[in-house]
Short mmCIF file of C-alpha atoms and ligand atoms in Angstrom, two decimals:
data_model
loop_
_atom_site.label_atom_id
_atom_site.label_comp_id
_atom_site.label_asym_id
_atom_site.label_seq_id
_atom_site.Cartn_x
_atom_site.Cartn_y
_atom_site.Cartn_z
CA MET U 1 14.50 -5.02 24.18
CA ARG U 2 17.01 -5.77 21.46
CA VAL U 3 15.27 -6.04 18.12
CA ALA U 4 16.53 -7.18 14.72
CA MET U 5 14.34 -6.20 11.75
CA ILE U 6 15.06 -8.37 8.73
CA GLY U 7 14.07 -6.46 5.59
CA THR U 8 14.30 -2.65 5.56
CA GLY U 9 11.50 -1.85 3.08
CA TYR U 10 8.31 0.14 3.75
CA VAL U 11 7.27 -2.03 6.67
CA GLY U 12 10.71 -2.89 8.09
CA LEU U 13 12.04 0.66 8.01
CA VAL U 14 8.91 2.28 9.49
CA SER U 15 8.43 -0.45 12.12
CA GLY U 16 12.15 -0.42 13.04
CA ALA U 17 12.18 3.37 13.42
CA CYS U 18 8.98 3.33 15.52
CA PHE U 19 10.20 0.52 17.82
CA ALA U 20 13.42 2.53 18.33
CA ASP U 21 11.26 5.56 19.14
CA PHE U 22 9.52 3.48 21.82
CA GLY U 23 12.98 3.07 23.40
CA HIS U 24 14.00 -0.34 22.07
CA ASP U 25 17.45 -1.03 20.68
CA VAL U 26 16.80 -1.76 16.98
CA THR U 27 19.03 -3.00 14.18
CA CYS U 28 17.49 -2.93 10.70
CA VAL U 29 19.02 -5.43 8.29
CA ASP U 30 18.79 -5.52 4.53
CA LYS U 31 20.65 -7.53 1.97
CA ASP U 32 20.54 -4.54 -0.40
CA LYS U 33 23.86 -2.83 0.32
CA GLY U 34 22.88 0.26 -1.69
CA LYS U 35 19.75 0.74 0.42
CA ILE U 36 21.64 0.47 3.72
CA ALA U 37 24.40 2.82 2.49
CA ALA U 38 21.79 5.38 1.38
CA ILE U 39 19.99 5.28 4.75
CA GLU U 40 23.31 5.75 6.53
CA ARG U 41 23.87 8.88 4.43
CA GLY U 42 20.46 10.08 5.69
CA GLU U 43 18.65 9.37 2.38
CA MET U 44 15.40 7.44 2.75
CA PRO U 45 14.78 4.77 0.11
CA ILE U 46 11.03 5.50 0.25
CA TYR U 47 8.90 8.60 0.50
CA GLU U 48 6.97 8.53 3.77
CA PRO U 49 5.99 11.73 5.61
CA GLY U 50 7.99 12.20 8.84
CA LEU U 51 10.30 9.24 8.28
CA THR U 52 13.56 11.12 7.62
CA ASP U 53 13.30 12.98 10.93
CA LEU U 54 12.20 9.92 12.92
CA VAL U 55 15.13 7.86 11.60
CA ALA U 56 17.62 10.69 12.16
CA ALA U 57 16.46 11.33 15.75
CA ASN U 58 16.67 7.68 16.75
CA ARG U 59 20.05 7.18 15.06
CA ARG U 60 21.37 10.19 16.97
CA ALA U 61 20.02 8.68 20.20
CA GLY U 62 21.95 5.47 19.40
CA ARG U 63 18.81 3.31 19.38
CA LEU U 64 18.60 2.66 15.63
CA LYS U 65 21.28 1.05 13.49
CA PHE U 66 21.43 -0.24 9.93
CA THR U 67 23.49 -3.12 8.63
CA THR U 68 23.81 -5.86 6.03
CA ASP U 69 25.21 -8.20 8.72
CA LEU U 70 22.22 -10.43 9.49
CA PRO U 71 24.08 -12.94 11.73
CA GLY U 72 25.46 -10.15 13.95
CA ALA U 73 22.04 -8.54 14.38
CA VAL U 74 20.23 -11.84 15.06
CA LYS U 75 22.80 -13.09 17.60
CA ALA U 76 22.34 -9.97 19.71
CA ALA U 77 18.52 -9.87 19.50
CA ASP U 78 15.69 -10.91 21.86
CA ALA U 79 13.17 -10.45 19.05
CA VAL U 80 13.77 -10.93 15.31
CA PHE U 81 11.14 -9.58 12.91
CA ILE U 82 10.81 -10.93 9.39
CA ALA U 83 9.62 -7.99 7.24
CA VAL U 84 10.71 -9.13 3.78
CA GLY U 85 8.55 -8.98 0.66
CA THR U 86 5.87 -11.56 -0.20
CA PRO U 87 5.02 -10.66 -3.81
CA SER U 88 2.70 -12.66 -6.05
CA ARG U 89 4.43 -15.74 -7.42
CA ARG U 90 4.79 -15.50 -11.18
CA GLY U 91 2.27 -17.61 -13.00
CA ASP U 92 -0.12 -18.71 -10.26
CA GLY U 93 -0.83 -15.79 -7.91
CA HIS U 94 0.19 -17.64 -4.72
CA ALA U 95 2.30 -15.57 -2.32
CA ASP U 96 6.00 -16.07 -3.11
CA LEU U 97 7.43 -17.14 0.23
CA SER U 98 11.00 -17.66 -0.91
CA PHE U 99 12.24 -14.45 0.80
CA VAL U 100 10.55 -15.44 4.07
CA TYR U 101 11.98 -18.97 4.03
CA ASP U 102 15.47 -17.75 3.03
CA ALA U 103 15.35 -15.28 5.92
CA ALA U 104 14.23 -18.10 8.29
CA ARG U 105 17.24 -20.23 7.26
CA GLU U 106 19.64 -17.32 7.76
CA ILE U 107 18.09 -16.49 11.14
CA ALA U 108 18.30 -20.15 12.25
CA ALA U 109 22.05 -20.23 11.64
CA SER U 110 22.65 -17.33 14.04
CA LEU U 111 20.21 -17.89 16.93
CA ASP U 112 21.81 -17.47 20.32
CA GLY U 113 19.68 -17.89 23.46
CA PHE U 114 15.86 -17.76 23.63
CA THR U 115 14.68 -15.66 20.69
CA VAL U 116 11.22 -14.74 19.48
CA ILE U 117 10.95 -14.79 15.68
CA ILE U 118 8.07 -12.68 14.46
CA THR U 119 6.59 -12.74 10.99
CA LYS U 120 5.49 -9.20 10.13
CA SER U 121 5.35 -9.91 6.40
CA THR U 122 1.86 -10.78 5.13
CA VAL U 123 1.98 -14.56 4.79
CA PRO U 124 -0.61 -17.23 4.02
CA VAL U 125 -2.04 -19.29 6.83
CA GLY U 126 0.37 -22.06 7.84
CA THR U 127 3.56 -20.11 6.98
CA GLY U 128 4.46 -19.77 10.67
CA ASP U 129 4.37 -23.57 10.98
CA GLU U 130 6.78 -23.86 8.05
CA VAL U 131 9.11 -21.16 9.43
CA GLU U 132 9.18 -23.07 12.72
CA ARG U 133 9.91 -26.36 10.91
CA ILE U 134 12.75 -24.81 8.88
CA ILE U 135 14.39 -23.35 11.97
CA ARG U 136 13.89 -26.52 14.05
CA GLU U 137 15.42 -28.65 11.27
CA ALA U 138 18.45 -26.38 10.93
CA ARG U 139 18.94 -25.86 14.68
CA PRO U 140 17.43 -28.67 16.77
CA ASP U 141 19.25 -27.16 19.77
CA ALA U 142 17.82 -23.65 19.47
CA GLN U 143 15.37 -22.10 21.91
CA PHE U 144 12.85 -20.03 20.04
CA ALA U 145 9.17 -19.29 19.39
CA VAL U 146 7.62 -18.23 16.09
CA VAL U 147 4.91 -15.55 16.30
CA SER U 148 2.61 -14.01 13.71
CA ASN U 149 2.26 -10.22 14.09
CA PRO U 150 0.75 -8.88 10.86
CA GLU U 151 1.18 -5.21 10.05
CA PHE U 152 -1.77 -2.98 9.18
CA LEU U 153 -0.01 0.33 8.49
CA ARG U 154 -0.97 2.34 5.41
CA GLU U 155 1.66 3.91 3.22
CA GLY U 156 1.43 7.68 3.41
CA ALA U 157 0.28 7.55 7.04
CA ALA U 158 2.59 4.75 8.15
CA ILE U 159 4.15 6.30 11.26
CA ARG U 160 0.83 7.44 12.66
CA ASP U 161 -0.73 4.04 11.90
CA PHE U 162 2.14 2.20 13.58
CA LYS U 163 2.01 4.38 16.68
CA LEU U 164 -1.77 4.61 16.95
CA PRO U 165 -3.05 1.29 15.61
CA ASP U 166 -6.69 0.26 15.92
CA ARG U 167 -5.36 -3.07 17.17
CA ILE U 168 -2.20 -5.14 17.46
CA VAL U 169 -2.65 -8.78 16.50
CA VAL U 170 -0.29 -11.30 18.07
CA GLY U 171 -0.61 -14.93 17.04
CA SER U 172 1.16 -17.24 19.45
CA GLU U 173 0.32 -19.79 22.12
CA ASP U 174 3.78 -19.51 23.71
CA ALA U 175 3.63 -17.70 27.07
CA ARG U 176 7.25 -16.44 26.90
CA ALA U 177 6.70 -15.12 23.39
CA ARG U 178 3.52 -13.33 24.47
CA GLU U 179 5.49 -11.65 27.27
CA VAL U 180 8.13 -10.45 24.83
CA MET U 181 5.45 -9.13 22.46
CA THR U 182 3.67 -7.31 25.31
CA GLU U 183 6.96 -5.70 26.31
CA LEU U 184 7.70 -4.65 22.73
CA TYR U 185 4.33 -2.98 22.31
CA ARG U 186 4.06 -1.70 25.90
CA PRO U 187 3.88 2.02 24.97
CA LEU U 188 0.90 1.33 22.70
CA TYR U 189 -0.67 -0.96 25.21
CA LEU U 190 -0.47 1.81 27.80
CA ASN U 191 -2.01 4.09 25.18
CA ARG U 192 -4.99 1.71 25.16
CA SER U 193 -4.45 0.24 21.70
CA ALA U 194 -6.20 -3.12 21.72
CA ILE U 195 -3.79 -6.03 21.76
CA LEU U 196 -5.41 -9.19 20.50
CA PHE U 197 -3.75 -12.51 21.31
CA THR U 198 -4.81 -15.32 19.01
CA GLY U 199 -3.52 -18.58 17.64
CA ARG U 200 -0.81 -18.19 15.00
CA ARG U 201 -2.95 -19.41 12.09
CA THR U 202 -5.79 -17.13 13.14
CA ALA U 203 -3.48 -14.10 13.16
CA GLU U 204 -2.22 -14.97 9.69
CA LEU U 205 -5.77 -15.19 8.39
CA ILE U 206 -6.89 -11.96 10.13
CA LYS U 207 -4.51 -9.96 7.95
CA TYR U 208 -5.83 -11.43 4.69
CA ALA U 209 -9.45 -11.21 5.81
CA ALA U 210 -8.98 -7.51 6.69
CA ASN U 211 -7.41 -6.64 3.34
CA ALA U 212 -9.94 -8.69 1.37
CA PHE U 213 -12.82 -7.02 3.21
CA LEU U 214 -11.52 -3.51 2.49
CA ALA U 215 -10.85 -4.42 -1.15
CA THR U 216 -14.43 -5.73 -1.35
CA LYS U 217 -15.81 -2.47 0.05
CA ILE U 218 -13.92 -0.45 -2.58
CA THR U 219 -15.02 -2.74 -5.39
CA PHE U 220 -18.60 -2.66 -4.20
CA ILE U 221 -18.80 1.14 -4.34
CA ASN U 222 -17.03 1.11 -7.72
CA GLU U 223 -19.72 -1.14 -9.18
CA ILE U 224 -22.43 1.01 -7.60
CA ALA U 225 -20.69 3.99 -9.26
CA ASP U 226 -21.02 2.33 -12.67
CA LEU U 227 -24.73 1.79 -12.06
CA ALA U 228 -25.17 5.35 -10.76
CA GLU U 229 -23.72 6.68 -14.03
CA LYS U 230 -26.24 4.69 -16.04
CA VAL U 231 -29.28 5.72 -14.01
CA GLY U 232 -28.40 9.34 -13.28
CA ALA U 233 -27.61 8.95 -9.57
CA ASP U 234 -24.61 10.36 -7.66
CA VAL U 235 -22.24 7.85 -6.06
CA GLN U 236 -20.77 10.45 -3.67
CA GLU U 237 -24.20 10.93 -2.14
CA ILE U 238 -24.86 7.19 -2.14
CA ALA U 239 -21.56 6.62 -0.29
CA ARG U 240 -22.57 9.22 2.29
CA GLY U 241 -26.06 7.83 2.50
CA ILE U 242 -24.86 4.35 3.30
CA GLY U 243 -21.67 5.33 5.15
CA LEU U 244 -23.59 7.20 7.84
CA ASP U 245 -25.04 3.85 8.82
CA ASN U 246 -22.73 2.72 11.65
CA ARG U 247 -23.04 -0.86 10.55
CA ILE U 248 -21.44 0.09 7.24
CA GLY U 249 -19.11 3.00 8.09
CA SER U 250 -17.92 5.74 5.74
CA LYS U 251 -14.37 4.57 5.07
CA PHE U 252 -13.28 2.81 1.88
CA LEU U 253 -16.39 3.99 0.06
CA HIS U 254 -14.65 6.31 -2.39
CA ALA U 255 -15.40 5.34 -5.96
CA GLY U 256 -12.37 5.53 -8.21
CA PRO U 257 -10.19 3.77 -10.77
CA GLY U 258 -9.82 0.55 -8.76
CA PHE U 259 -7.47 -0.41 -5.92
CA GLY U 260 -3.75 -0.82 -6.45
CA GLY U 261 -0.63 -0.73 -4.33
CA SER U 262 1.69 -3.22 -2.78
CA CYS U 263 -0.94 -5.08 -0.74
CA PHE U 264 -4.58 -5.37 -1.88
CA PRO U 265 -3.98 -6.80 -5.38
CA LYS U 266 -1.49 -9.47 -4.29
CA ASP U 267 -3.21 -10.26 -1.00
CA THR U 268 -6.67 -10.79 -2.51
CA LEU U 269 -5.11 -13.09 -5.10
CA ALA U 270 -3.13 -15.04 -2.49
CA LEU U 271 -6.26 -15.44 -0.30
CA VAL U 272 -8.19 -16.78 -3.28
CA LYS U 273 -5.44 -19.36 -3.85
CA THR U 274 -5.42 -20.36 -0.18
CA GLY U 275 -9.20 -20.84 -0.30
CA GLN U 276 -8.97 -23.00 -3.40
CA ASP U 277 -6.13 -25.09 -1.91
CA HIS U 278 -8.23 -25.83 1.17
CA GLY U 279 -11.44 -26.61 -0.68
CA ALA U 280 -13.12 -23.45 0.66
CA PRO U 281 -13.33 -21.17 -2.37
CA LEU U 282 -13.85 -17.49 -1.60
CA ARG U 283 -16.15 -16.57 -4.46
CA ILE U 284 -16.70 -12.97 -3.35
CA VAL U 285 -12.97 -12.27 -3.18
CA GLU U 286 -12.42 -14.02 -6.53
CA THR U 287 -14.95 -11.66 -8.09
CA VAL U 288 -13.47 -8.62 -6.38
CA ALA U 289 -10.03 -9.40 -7.83
CA ALA U 290 -11.41 -9.95 -11.33
CA VAL U 291 -13.67 -6.87 -11.32
CA ASN U 292 -10.86 -4.65 -10.06
CA ASP U 293 -8.41 -5.98 -12.62
CA ALA U 294 -10.69 -5.12 -15.50
CA ARG U 295 -11.57 -1.71 -14.09
CA LYS U 296 -8.18 0.00 -14.25
CA ARG U 297 -7.84 -0.36 -18.01
CA ALA U 298 -11.53 0.39 -18.55
CA MET U 299 -11.00 3.88 -17.09
CA ALA U 300 -9.37 4.83 -20.41
CA ARG U 301 -12.84 4.57 -21.97
CA LYS U 302 -13.93 7.55 -19.85
CA VAL U 303 -11.24 9.61 -21.55
CA LEU U 304 -12.36 8.28 -24.92
CA THR U 305 -15.98 9.26 -24.21
CA ALA U 306 -14.99 12.72 -23.04
CA LEU U 307 -13.14 13.19 -26.36
CA ASP U 308 -16.11 12.04 -28.43
CA GLY U 309 -14.64 8.61 -29.21
CA GLU U 310 -11.37 9.69 -30.81
CA LEU U 311 -7.99 9.51 -29.08
CA ARG U 312 -5.66 8.81 -31.99
CA GLY U 313 -3.00 11.49 -32.31
CA LYS U 314 -4.33 13.42 -29.32
CA THR U 315 -2.30 14.28 -26.23
CA VAL U 316 -3.55 13.28 -22.77
CA GLY U 317 -2.03 14.68 -19.58
CA VAL U 318 -2.05 12.33 -16.58
CA LEU U 319 -1.87 13.86 -13.10
CA GLY U 320 -0.68 11.43 -10.42
CA LEU U 321 1.05 8.12 -11.03
CA THR U 322 1.47 6.54 -7.59
CA PHE U 323 -1.27 4.22 -6.36
CA LYS U 324 -2.29 6.79 -3.75
CA PRO U 325 -1.03 10.17 -2.48
CA ASN U 326 1.85 10.63 -0.02
CA THR U 327 3.83 7.66 -1.23
CA ASP U 328 6.21 7.04 -4.11
CA ASP U 329 5.01 3.42 -4.40
CA MET U 330 4.08 2.48 -7.96
CA ARG U 331 3.35 -1.19 -7.29
CA ASP U 332 0.16 -2.18 -9.14
CA SER U 333 -0.83 1.47 -9.55
CA PRO U 334 -4.02 2.03 -11.59
CA SER U 335 -2.04 4.61 -13.63
CA LEU U 336 -0.04 1.84 -15.33
CA PRO U 337 -2.84 -0.08 -17.16
CA LEU U 338 -4.68 3.20 -17.76
CA ILE U 339 -1.71 4.79 -19.53
CA THR U 340 -1.07 1.64 -21.59
CA ALA U 341 -4.74 1.62 -22.64
CA LEU U 342 -4.58 5.31 -23.64
CA GLN U 343 -1.49 4.58 -25.71
CA ASP U 344 -3.16 1.54 -27.29
CA MET U 345 -5.98 3.85 -28.38
CA GLY U 346 -3.42 6.04 -30.11
CA ALA U 347 -2.96 8.82 -27.52
CA LYS U 348 0.33 10.53 -26.66
CA VAL U 349 0.74 10.67 -22.89
CA ARG U 350 2.33 13.35 -20.73
CA ALA U 351 2.51 12.74 -17.00
CA PHE U 352 3.35 14.38 -13.70
CA ASP U 353 3.53 13.05 -10.14
CA PRO U 354 4.80 15.08 -7.16
CA VAL U 355 7.08 12.31 -5.81
CA GLY U 356 6.62 9.11 -7.84
CA MET U 357 8.33 10.06 -11.13
CA GLU U 358 11.63 8.27 -10.50
CA GLN U 359 9.81 5.05 -9.55
CA ALA U 360 7.43 5.43 -12.51
CA LYS U 361 9.98 6.06 -15.27
CA PRO U 362 11.26 2.48 -15.60
CA LEU U 363 7.66 1.19 -15.71
CA LEU U 364 6.32 3.44 -18.46
CA ALA U 365 7.49 3.63 -22.08
CA ASN U 366 6.90 6.57 -24.47
CA VAL U 367 5.59 8.91 -21.79
CA THR U 368 6.75 12.55 -21.56
CA PHE U 369 7.42 13.29 -17.90
CA CYS U 370 6.70 16.90 -16.92
CA ASP U 371 7.80 19.19 -14.10
CA ASP U 372 4.37 20.20 -12.84
CA ALA U 373 0.63 19.94 -13.48
CA TYR U 374 0.60 22.85 -15.94
CA ALA U 375 3.53 21.57 -18.00
CA CYS U 376 1.63 18.26 -18.11
CA ALA U 377 -1.51 19.98 -19.44
CA GLU U 378 0.41 21.85 -22.17
CA GLY U 379 -1.05 20.93 -25.57
CA ALA U 380 -3.33 18.27 -24.05
CA SER U 381 -6.81 17.48 -25.31
CA ALA U 382 -7.72 16.01 -21.92
CA LEU U 383 -6.31 16.07 -18.41
CA VAL U 384 -6.86 13.00 -16.23
CA ILE U 385 -6.54 13.04 -12.43
CA VAL U 386 -5.49 9.54 -11.37
CA THR U 387 -4.05 10.17 -7.90
CA GLU U 388 -5.61 12.70 -5.50
CA TRP U 389 -2.45 14.55 -4.42
CA GLU U 390 -3.30 17.72 -2.40
CA GLN U 391 -1.74 19.97 -5.04
CA PHE U 392 -4.27 18.78 -7.65
CA ARG U 393 -7.22 19.91 -5.52
CA ALA U 394 -6.95 23.59 -6.42
CA LEU U 395 -5.94 23.68 -10.07
CA ASP U 396 -6.06 27.03 -11.83
CA PHE U 397 -8.72 26.28 -14.45
CA LYS U 398 -8.36 29.63 -16.20
CA ARG U 399 -4.68 28.92 -16.76
CA LEU U 400 -5.36 25.32 -17.83
CA LYS U 401 -7.83 26.53 -20.42
CA THR U 402 -5.23 28.73 -22.06
CA ILE U 403 -2.64 25.96 -22.41
CA MET U 404 -4.83 22.96 -23.30
CA VAL U 405 -5.99 22.17 -26.83
CA CYS U 406 -9.48 21.58 -25.47
CA PRO U 407 -10.75 21.95 -21.91
CA VAL U 408 -11.58 18.40 -20.85
CA LEU U 409 -11.03 17.11 -17.30
CA VAL U 410 -11.44 13.45 -16.38
CA ASP U 411 -11.40 13.25 -12.58
CA LEU U 412 -11.04 9.61 -11.52
CA ARG U 413 -11.02 10.60 -7.82
CA ASN U 414 -14.07 12.89 -7.75
CA ILE U 415 -12.10 15.70 -6.13
CA TYR U 416 -14.04 18.48 -7.90
CA ARG U 417 -17.69 19.49 -7.98
CA PRO U 418 -19.09 19.08 -11.50
CA GLU U 419 -20.83 22.51 -11.58
CA GLU U 420 -17.65 24.23 -10.44
CA VAL U 421 -15.53 22.75 -13.27
CA ALA U 422 -18.24 23.33 -15.86
CA ARG U 423 -18.36 27.02 -14.87
CA TYR U 424 -14.85 27.38 -16.25
CA GLY U 425 -16.04 25.94 -19.56
CA PHE U 426 -14.65 22.46 -19.07
CA VAL U 427 -16.11 19.15 -20.14
CA TYR U 428 -16.00 17.10 -16.95
CA GLU U 429 -16.11 13.33 -16.49
CA SER U 430 -15.89 11.80 -13.04
CA VAL U 431 -16.76 8.46 -11.46
CA GLY U 432 -20.33 7.54 -10.59
CA ARG U 433 -21.75 10.96 -11.44
CA ALA U 434 -23.34 12.34 -14.59
CA SER U 435 -20.84 13.82 -17.03
CA VAL U 436 -21.02 17.58 -17.45
CA LYS U 437 -20.73 19.54 -20.64
CA ALA U 438 -19.17 22.99 -20.58
CA LYS U 439 -21.58 25.85 -19.83
N1 NAD R 501 3.89 -1.79 2.14
C1 NAD R 501 2.85 -1.81 2.94
O1 NAD R 501 2.09 -0.85 3.04
C2 NAD R 501 2.55 -3.02 3.78
C3 NAD R 501 1.60 -2.94 4.81
C4 NAD R 501 1.35 -4.07 5.59
C5 NAD R 501 2.02 -5.25 5.33
N2 NAD R 501 2.93 -5.32 4.31
C6 NAD R 501 3.64 -6.58 4.09
O2 NAD R 501 4.95 -6.46 4.64
C7 NAD R 501 5.89 -7.21 3.85
C8 NAD R 501 7.01 -6.29 3.38
O3 NAD R 501 6.46 -5.33 2.51
P1 NAD R 501 7.28 -4.04 2.05
O4 NAD R 501 6.35 -3.21 1.28
O5 NAD R 501 7.99 -3.46 3.24
O6 NAD R 501 8.38 -4.74 1.07
P2 NAD R 501 9.66 -4.09 0.41
O7 NAD R 501 9.88 -4.80 -0.86
O8 NAD R 501 9.56 -2.59 0.43
O9 NAD R 501 10.87 -4.47 1.41
C9 NAD R 501 11.36 -5.76 1.61
C10 NAD R 501 12.86 -5.64 1.90
O10 NAD R 501 13.34 -6.91 2.36
C11 NAD R 501 14.68 -7.06 1.90
N3 NAD R 501 15.04 -8.49 2.02
C12 NAD R 501 14.52 -9.55 1.35
N4 NAD R 501 15.10 -10.69 1.78
C13 NAD R 501 15.99 -10.35 2.74
C14 NAD R 501 16.89 -11.08 3.58
N5 NAD R 501 16.98 -12.42 3.51
N6 NAD R 501 17.65 -10.41 4.44
C15 NAD R 501 17.59 -9.06 4.52
N7 NAD R 501 16.76 -8.31 3.77
C16 NAD R 501 15.97 -8.94 2.90
C17 NAD R 501 14.62 -6.51 0.49
O11 NAD R 501 15.92 -6.16 0.00
C18 NAD R 501 13.71 -5.28 0.68
O12 NAD R 501 14.47 -4.12 0.97
C19 NAD R 501 5.07 -7.83 2.72
O13 NAD R 501 4.69 -9.11 3.09
C20 NAD R 501 3.85 -6.93 2.63
O14 NAD R 501 2.73 -7.61 2.12
C21 NAD R 501 3.22 -4.23 3.54
#
């Protein structure tokens, strides 16, 4: 199949490379000339494990091309994916659909022969109808079908998720479009990944319902963590105790500094707006968004407590800036409000992230960026783990103690055992567990 992927960001680039790997003939389009030029030089615009090699192999095999020429790519394609961004609209939290609708207009102008247009971007229910209307208005003569095919990949494990999905959701009632979609995903279908055909609106809503549910699970355990701290219980054990129940499941029960990233914050907000617009308010999701928003900044209070209520003039080292490990994505990362709150309380902040520093620098003022975890801890009165990168899981506490002003560790990801850290003479604060004073 000939595929055009409009938008070569996290989703477009990974999906395009994986479809090419399945044997399809893929052209990834982006309007950002710099991005396309960089990819053609072999430089990936994002950090995603395995992506450089996957792109290189499929380019060498002649199945994967990159261009800024949208009309050329669309004309030649059987299937055109829209994988552009749908950020929160400034001011009201609705999804900003201007990139999707602009792409639809550009695609319409170049359609040639029956073409399936597939929305992979996360879009509110009813967007497919509007994409269809835009294209029909511009090209009453065109033969096309508009399909919703939301993407569920996770940054940091994107290639694996794309190639081994729990399910593929295809929203379309058009028989020809369903055939094209089955052909596109045939290798996965043969691999027994469930392919779920639904109506278009249902598919659009499945994506938001999935993200809102996972965000709710995270927020639930975070609130239980707060209670556990007050009553002397351990949230890690509570998570295990409830997660072993098959009806609940163990995933997304890790207490921490609140969810961030390019999807959950904006998607929960957009779903809330959709609910309000349709007179079906989603009170649980509204609360989840509000609780999570307040939580990120509130994490600074843990640092304050660990330093006996005084941060002014003290140095705090922050380990991990990206919203999760194995990505360089800084969108809505919990590190951002946390660092601002630390600075507001008068702290000087040093920071280190294994891959996210370049993305983080423009977003953070008055932060000293360091070359590694130990440089970050130099002269610090507290070290805060914000992102659970592998390399932070085996810190040399003896060394840290010699370079820090006082040995205080605030572990917002619960990656250490309290007794273990205390043995090295550290004050240790984590999430949903009793704080530990140095032994
Ligand atoms: N990032 C994720 O983990 C993830 C997972 C699932 C779904 N999604 C959804 O997928 C969509 C894309 O997300 P992303 O993170 O890949 O975004 P992104 O910002 O990384 O990439 C979007 C790309 O689209 C390009 N673009 C915009 N308009 C264009 C046009 N008219 N023609 C050509 N290129 C154009 C931009 O230049 C940019 O490179 C969003 O709706 C998002 O919610 C993202």
